[in-house]
């Protein structure tokens, strides 16, 4: 009986350990998203490699930054930039990297969403 209990506990604990935390951006409200998108477009258009642009939502004190990393020409002819985003909500932060390309209309569109 105790052997089955140990196996159950081991499986249960391993399941808990393998659950990744929910992405922090799921806690962003509409204003956060608007500010982050505005900062992303401005940073990709105007900031040199390595120079961050921050945004801040005074209503909920959420903040974030966008840092362009690399500029290159995609085989399709569009200009693209790798960038890093950092998000801070309360005492928690997460960062991720992505790539966006500037459309022929001048909008920066992330390759992944």
PDB file of C-alpha atoms in Angstrom:
ATOM      1  CA  UNK A   1       0.000   0.000   0.000  1.00  0.00           C
ATOM      2  CA  UNK A   2       2.741   2.486   0.904  1.00  0.00           C
ATOM      3  CA  UNK A   3       4.559   1.642  -2.339  1.00  0.00           C
ATOM      4  CA  UNK A   4       1.520   2.732  -4.369  1.00  0.00           C
ATOM      5  CA  UNK A   5       1.253   5.897  -2.312  1.00  0.00           C
ATOM      6  CA  UNK A   6       4.918   6.728  -2.985  1.00  0.00           C
ATOM      7  CA  UNK A   7       4.452   6.165  -6.716  1.00  0.00           C
ATOM      8  CA  UNK A   8       1.349   8.361  -6.713  1.00  0.00           C
ATOM      9  CA  UNK A   9       3.143  11.123  -4.807  1.00  0.00           C
ATOM     10  CA  UNK A  10       6.152  10.955  -7.128  1.00  0.00           C
ATOM     11  CA  UNK A  11       3.940  11.229 -10.210  1.00  0.00           C
ATOM     12  CA  UNK A  12       1.901  14.035  -8.689  1.00  0.00           C
ATOM     13  CA  UNK A  13       4.997  16.032  -7.724  1.00  0.00           C
ATOM     14  CA  UNK A  14       6.610  15.536 -11.124  1.00  0.00           C
ATOM     15  CA  UNK A  15       3.440  16.832 -12.796  1.00  0.00           C
ATOM     16  CA  UNK A  16       3.612  19.957 -10.639  1.00  0.00           C
ATOM     17  CA  UNK A  17       7.262  20.501 -11.495  1.00  0.00           C
ATOM     18  CA  UNK A  18       6.688  20.294 -15.237  1.00  0.00           C
ATOM     19  CA  UNK A  19       3.931  22.907 -15.439  1.00  0.00           C
ATOM     20  CA  UNK A  20       5.467  26.072 -16.900  1.00  0.00           C
ATOM     21  CA  UNK A  21       4.221  29.355 -15.466  1.00  0.00           C
ATOM     22  CA  UNK A  22       1.549  31.121 -17.489  1.00  0.00           C
ATOM     23  CA  UNK A  23       2.996  33.838 -19.726  1.00  0.00           C
ATOM     24  CA  UNK A  24       2.982  37.142 -17.885  1.00  0.00           C
ATOM     25  CA  UNK A  25       1.512  38.928 -20.900  1.00  0.00           C
ATOM     26  CA  UNK A  26      -1.801  37.168 -20.175  1.00  0.00           C
ATOM     27  CA  UNK A  27      -2.165  39.682 -17.318  1.00  0.00           C
ATOM     28  CA  UNK A  28      -1.875  42.711 -19.601  1.00  0.00           C
ATOM     29  CA  UNK A  29      -4.971  44.864 -20.015  1.00  0.00           C
ATOM     30  CA  UNK A  30      -6.005  46.712 -23.190  1.00  0.00           C
ATOM     31  CA  UNK A  31      -4.045  49.841 -22.261  1.00  0.00           C
ATOM     32  CA  UNK A  32      -0.908  47.769 -21.554  1.00  0.00           C
ATOM     33  CA  UNK A  33      -1.210  46.153 -24.980  1.00  0.00           C
ATOM     34  CA  UNK A  34      -1.707  49.511 -26.705  1.00  0.00           C
ATOM     35  CA  UNK A  35       1.319  51.025 -24.933  1.00  0.00           C
ATOM     36  CA  UNK A  36       3.478  47.969 -25.661  1.00  0.00           C
ATOM     37  CA  UNK A  37       2.495  47.960 -29.345  1.00  0.00           C
ATOM     38  CA  UNK A  38       3.208  51.688 -29.647  1.00  0.00           C
ATOM     39  CA  UNK A  39       6.620  51.233 -27.998  1.00  0.00           C
ATOM     40  CA  UNK A  40       7.385  48.274 -30.259  1.00  0.00           C
ATOM     41  CA  UNK A  41       6.602  50.213 -33.439  1.00  0.00           C
ATOM     42  CA  UNK A  42       8.576  53.270 -32.297  1.00  0.00           C
ATOM     43  CA  UNK A  43      11.583  51.274 -31.079  1.00  0.00           C
ATOM     44  CA  UNK A  44      11.832  49.240 -34.270  1.00  0.00           C
ATOM     45  CA  UNK A  45      11.518  52.351 -36.433  1.00  0.00           C
ATOM     46  CA  UNK A  46      13.775  54.759 -34.536  1.00  0.00           C
ATOM     47  CA  UNK A  47      16.060  53.071 -32.006  1.00  0.00           C
ATOM     48  CA  UNK A  48      19.533  51.788 -32.801  1.00  0.00           C
ATOM     49  CA  UNK A  49      20.592  48.286 -31.851  1.00  0.00           C
ATOM     50  CA  UNK A  50      20.716  47.859 -28.077  1.00  0.00           C
ATOM     51  CA  UNK A  51      18.828  51.061 -27.169  1.00  0.00           C
ATOM     52  CA  UNK A  52      15.666  50.248 -25.209  1.00  0.00           C
ATOM     53  CA  UNK A  53      12.383  52.112 -25.250  1.00  0.00           C
ATOM     54  CA  UNK A  54      10.182  51.753 -22.173  1.00  0.00           C
ATOM     55  CA  UNK A  55       6.457  52.136 -21.639  1.00  0.00           C
ATOM     56  CA  UNK A  56       4.509  52.610 -18.399  1.00  0.00           C
ATOM     57  CA  UNK A  57       0.815  52.290 -17.587  1.00  0.00           C
ATOM     58  CA  UNK A  58       0.178  54.663 -14.671  1.00  0.00           C
ATOM     59  CA  UNK A  59      -3.267  53.145 -14.015  1.00  0.00           C
ATOM     60  CA  UNK A  60      -1.919  49.728 -12.975  1.00  0.00           C
ATOM     61  CA  UNK A  61       1.839  50.396 -12.753  1.00  0.00           C
ATOM     62  CA  UNK A  62       2.668  47.752 -15.366  1.00  0.00           C
ATOM     63  CA  UNK A  63       5.758  48.543 -17.401  1.00  0.00           C
ATOM     64  CA  UNK A  64       7.836  47.075 -20.167  1.00  0.00           C
ATOM     65  CA  UNK A  65      10.580  47.717 -22.660  1.00  0.00           C
ATOM     66  CA  UNK A  66      11.511  46.927 -26.239  1.00  0.00           C
ATOM     67  CA  UNK A  67      15.143  46.602 -27.315  1.00  0.00           C
ATOM     68  CA  UNK A  68      16.061  46.232 -31.004  1.00  0.00           C
ATOM     69  CA  UNK A  69      18.841  43.671 -31.455  1.00  0.00           C
ATOM     70  CA  UNK A  70      19.614  43.146 -35.133  1.00  0.00           C
ATOM     71  CA  UNK A  71      18.491  44.653 -38.435  1.00  0.00           C
ATOM     72  CA  UNK A  72      18.594  42.627 -41.623  1.00  0.00           C
ATOM     73  CA  UNK A  73      17.017  42.292 -45.027  1.00  0.00           C
ATOM     74  CA  UNK A  74      14.729  39.276 -45.381  1.00  0.00           C
ATOM     75  CA  UNK A  75      14.971  37.211 -48.603  1.00  0.00           C
ATOM     76  CA  UNK A  76      11.533  38.631 -49.525  1.00  0.00           C
ATOM     77  CA  UNK A  77      13.111  42.104 -49.632  1.00  0.00           C
ATOM     78  CA  UNK A  78      11.544  43.476 -46.446  1.00  0.00           C
ATOM     79  CA  UNK A  79      13.603  45.028 -43.662  1.00  0.00           C
ATOM     80  CA  UNK A  80      13.383  43.046 -40.429  1.00  0.00           C
ATOM     81  CA  UNK A  81      14.599  43.447 -36.869  1.00  0.00           C
ATOM     82  CA  UNK A  82      15.134  41.005 -34.058  1.00  0.00           C
ATOM     83  CA  UNK A  83      14.084  42.494 -30.736  1.00  0.00           C
ATOM     84  CA  UNK A  84      13.703  41.660 -27.062  1.00  0.00           C
ATOM     85  CA  UNK A  85      10.650  42.573 -25.002  1.00  0.00           C
ATOM     86  CA  UNK A  86      10.639  42.737 -21.216  1.00  0.00           C
ATOM     87  CA  UNK A  87       7.440  42.934 -19.161  1.00  0.00           C
ATOM     88  CA  UNK A  88       7.174  43.820 -15.461  1.00  0.00           C
ATOM     89  CA  UNK A  89       3.977  43.228 -13.505  1.00  0.00           C
ATOM     90  CA  UNK A  90       4.294  43.596  -9.752  1.00  0.00           C
ATOM     91  CA  UNK A  91       7.427  41.775  -8.607  1.00  0.00           C
ATOM     92  CA  UNK A  92       7.449  39.464 -11.630  1.00  0.00           C
ATOM     93  CA  UNK A  93       9.162  39.947 -14.966  1.00  0.00           C
ATOM     94  CA  UNK A  94       9.460  37.954 -18.161  1.00  0.00           C
ATOM     95  CA  UNK A  95      11.329  38.549 -21.370  1.00  0.00           C
ATOM     96  CA  UNK A  96      11.180  37.050 -24.827  1.00  0.00           C
ATOM     97  CA  UNK A  97      12.699  37.620 -28.241  1.00  0.00           C
ATOM     98  CA  UNK A  98      10.960  37.907 -31.569  1.00  0.00           C
ATOM     99  CA  UNK A  99      11.439  39.241 -35.079  1.00  0.00           C
ATOM    100  CA  UNK A 100       9.319  41.788 -36.923  1.00  0.00           C
ATOM    101  CA  UNK A 101       9.440  42.909 -40.541  1.00  0.00           C
ATOM    102  CA  UNK A 102       8.320  46.267 -41.920  1.00  0.00           C
ATOM    103  CA  UNK A 103       5.546  45.840 -44.451  1.00  0.00           C
ATOM    104  CA  UNK A 104       5.526  47.770 -47.695  1.00  0.00           C
ATOM    105  CA  UNK A 105       2.956  50.045 -46.006  1.00  0.00           C
ATOM    106  CA  UNK A 106       5.471  50.822 -43.240  1.00  0.00           C
ATOM    107  CA  UNK A 107       3.938  48.786 -40.389  1.00  0.00           C
ATOM    108  CA  UNK A 108       6.133  46.519 -38.257  1.00  0.00           C
ATOM    109  CA  UNK A 109       4.593  43.050 -38.103  1.00  0.00           C
ATOM    110  CA  UNK A 110       5.945  40.364 -35.748  1.00  0.00           C
ATOM    111  CA  UNK A 111       6.722  37.103 -37.513  1.00  0.00           C
ATOM    112  CA  UNK A 112       5.215  35.229 -34.553  1.00  0.00           C
ATOM    113  CA  UNK A 113       2.370  36.347 -32.344  1.00  0.00           C
TER     114      UNK A 113
END
